[in-house]
């Protein structure tokens, strides 16, 4: 069953990333994508230049990708629902908003929930998918698989943890790089040199992990000589109050916030 026309509702940071990502891999005919947003972003303008409509007719949409902020999703849904075809399928990326609430707000239509990352913009995203309905799950796959590694969650309750690990995860890495850059400066490097070293080192290490397929724990052991410099740093990072308890706390806080948003 065809998933187009697709109606993207909200083309902000994440919706815009989807538009750019789909275009990068030519996932869909741009004419089959409509974008609904009161203030179209640059990504929406790029989509329009490729042939997508910025004044789409919601009644023609087969698949609706709901990408507005969780705080205003009910308002957006109430506005849209009467205009949709009865068999339109809803795929939502709104953090914390449950499938039950989505289904009720969209007149009982089939729904899927997805938690993506912004790297979908370059075809390297990650997307956690949950749907009770098989057709909705298939639509969510069709939307995200072209631009993301898809992980299917069997239980909706896991979406809060998936959001905390994956949806929010890119920010953890960026915060880590910021802190590494600052630590380099504190250790005596000029800011520019510290930034270049920290950024390139993290990019290379991540690429090596991806390409080799080797476990991170094994890769860590490979670069840690007993009694060496890395071992001295890891005694701090993996010691009491180190990364693991810190990330446990951070991920638990994100998961709790995801539950609150719902
Ligand atoms: N950013 C991320 O990394 C990320 C990751 C995973 C999931 N998400 C989820 O993605 C969703 C969107 O987040 P975001 O960061 O992309 O937010 P955003 O940048 O604020 O984008 C939301 C867009 O929706 C527009 N909008 C507001 N009301 C609308 C309506 N009634 N109909 C259509 N469009 C409307 C907004 O326009 P105005 O600016 O004019 O209000 C804005 O352009 C959230 O639910 C979030 O949980 C985000």
PDB file of C-alpha atoms and ligand atoms in Angstrom, residues 9-15 36-39 66-70 72 75-76 79 93-95 114-118 167, ligand 1:
ATOM      1  CA  UNK A   9       2.765  18.656  10.147  1.00  0.00           C
ATOM      2  CA  UNK A  10       5.449  20.910  11.641  1.00  0.00           C
ATOM      3  CA  UNK A  11       8.646  21.473   9.661  1.00  0.00           C
ATOM      4  CA  UNK A  12      10.878  22.770  12.454  1.00  0.00           C
ATOM      5  CA  UNK A  13      14.172  21.262  13.534  1.00  0.00           C
ATOM      6  CA  UNK A  14      13.069  17.624  13.336  1.00  0.00           C
ATOM      7  CA  UNK A  15      10.498  17.884  10.540  1.00  0.00           C
ATOM      8  CA  UNK A  36       1.903  22.149   6.896  1.00  0.00           C
ATOM      9  CA  UNK A  37       3.565  24.790   9.092  1.00  0.00           C
ATOM     10  CA  UNK A  38       2.423  28.334   9.904  1.00  0.00           C
ATOM     11  CA  UNK A  39       6.004  29.630   9.561  1.00  0.00           C
ATOM     12  CA  UNK A  66       3.135  14.753  13.205  1.00  0.00           C
ATOM     13  CA  UNK A  67       6.273  16.749  14.095  1.00  0.00           C
ATOM     14  CA  UNK A  68       5.037  19.611  16.264  1.00  0.00           C
ATOM     15  CA  UNK A  69       6.163  20.271  19.852  1.00  0.00           C
ATOM     16  CA  UNK A  70       4.535  17.979  22.430  1.00  0.00           C
ATOM     17  CA  UNK A  72       0.857  21.956  21.215  1.00  0.00           C
ATOM     18  CA  UNK A  75      -4.238  21.843  19.283  1.00  0.00           C
ATOM     19  CA  UNK A  76      -2.629  20.767  15.989  1.00  0.00           C
ATOM     20  CA  UNK A  79      -7.376  21.463  13.833  1.00  0.00           C
ATOM     21  CA  UNK A  93       7.392  11.914  16.790  1.00  0.00           C
ATOM     22  CA  UNK A  94       6.089  14.019  19.692  1.00  0.00           C
ATOM     23  CA  UNK A  95       8.093  13.054  22.781  1.00  0.00           C
ATOM     24  CA  UNK A 114       8.633   7.192  16.531  1.00  0.00           C
ATOM     25  CA  UNK A 115      11.561   8.747  18.377  1.00  0.00           C
ATOM     26  CA  UNK A 116      14.110   9.853  15.791  1.00  0.00           C
ATOM     27  CA  UNK A 117      17.431  11.701  15.987  1.00  0.00           C
ATOM     28  CA  UNK A 118      18.298  14.790  13.938  1.00  0.00           C
ATOM     29  CA  UNK A 167      16.282  10.983  21.082  1.00  0.00           C
TER      30      UNK A 167
HETATM   31  N1  LIG B   1      14.696  18.231  17.919  1.00  0.00           N
HETATM   32  C1  LIG B   1      14.991  16.978  18.188  1.00  0.00           C
HETATM   33  O1  LIG B   1      16.154  16.571  18.299  1.00  0.00           O
HETATM   34  C2  LIG B   1      13.889  15.945  18.319  1.00  0.00           C
HETATM   35  C3  LIG B   1      14.254  14.592  18.419  1.00  0.00           C
HETATM   36  C4  LIG B   1      13.222  13.651  18.510  1.00  0.00           C
HETATM   37  C5  LIG B   1      11.895  14.049  18.508  1.00  0.00           C
HETATM   38  N2  LIG B   1      11.581  15.348  18.464  1.00  0.00           N
HETATM   39  C6  LIG B   1      10.181  15.722  18.489  1.00  0.00           C
HETATM   40  O2  LIG B   1       9.904  16.431  17.335  1.00  0.00           O
HETATM   41  C7  LIG B   1       8.837  17.334  17.567  1.00  0.00           C
HETATM   42  C8  LIG B   1       9.201  18.680  16.992  1.00  0.00           C
HETATM   43  O3  LIG B   1      10.370  19.179  17.653  1.00  0.00           O
HETATM   44  P1  LIG B   1      11.273  20.289  16.977  1.00  0.00           P
HETATM   45  O4  LIG B   1      12.509  20.389  17.792  1.00  0.00           O
HETATM   46  O5  LIG B   1      11.365  20.007  15.519  1.00  0.00           O
HETATM   47  O6  LIG B   1      10.329  21.570  17.239  1.00  0.00           O
HETATM   48  P2  LIG B   1      10.276  22.923  16.385  1.00  0.00           P
HETATM   49  O7  LIG B   1      11.606  23.220  15.782  1.00  0.00           O
HETATM   50  O8  LIG B   1       9.601  23.936  17.254  1.00  0.00           O
HETATM   51  O9  LIG B   1       9.300  22.526  15.184  1.00  0.00           O
HETATM   52  C9  LIG B   1       7.904  22.454  15.292  1.00  0.00           C
HETATM   53  C10 LIG B   1       7.314  23.214  14.094  1.00  0.00           C
HETATM   54  O10 LIG B   1       5.900  23.049  14.106  1.00  0.00           O
HETATM   55  C11 LIG B   1       5.308  24.298  13.781  1.00  0.00           C
HETATM   56  N3  LIG B   1       3.922  24.356  14.224  1.00  0.00           N
HETATM   57  C12 LIG B   1       3.397  24.904  15.347  1.00  0.00           C
HETATM   58  N4  LIG B   1       2.065  24.750  15.382  1.00  0.00           N
HETATM   59  C13 LIG B   1       1.706  24.079  14.260  1.00  0.00           C
HETATM   60  C14 LIG B   1       0.471  23.617  13.726  1.00  0.00           C
HETATM   61  N5  LIG B   1      -0.701  23.791  14.383  1.00  0.00           N
HETATM   62  N6  LIG B   1       0.476  22.976  12.537  1.00  0.00           N
HETATM   63  C15 LIG B   1       1.633  22.772  11.888  1.00  0.00           C
HETATM   64  N7  LIG B   1       2.840  23.181  12.348  1.00  0.00           N
HETATM   65  C16 LIG B   1       2.886  23.822  13.519  1.00  0.00           C
HETATM   66  C17 LIG B   1       6.224  25.257  14.479  1.00  0.00           C
HETATM   67  O11 LIG B   1       6.022  26.564  13.985  1.00  0.00           O
HETATM   68  P3  LIG B   1       6.319  27.827  14.989  1.00  0.00           P
HETATM   69  O12 LIG B   1       7.766  27.812  15.267  1.00  0.00           O
HETATM   70  O13 LIG B   1       5.853  28.991  14.207  1.00  0.00           O
HETATM   71  O14 LIG B   1       5.488  27.576  16.229  1.00  0.00           O
HETATM   72  C18 LIG B   1       7.589  24.699  14.138  1.00  0.00           C
HETATM   73  O15 LIG B   1       8.051  25.107  12.880  1.00  0.00           O
HETATM   74  C19 LIG B   1       8.622  17.376  19.076  1.00  0.00           C
HETATM   75  O16 LIG B   1       7.418  16.736  19.382  1.00  0.00           O
HETATM   76  C20 LIG B   1       9.787  16.639  19.649  1.00  0.00           C
HETATM   77  O17 LIG B   1       9.415  15.891  20.778  1.00  0.00           O
HETATM   78  C21 LIG B   1      12.554  16.312  18.349  1.00  0.00           C
END
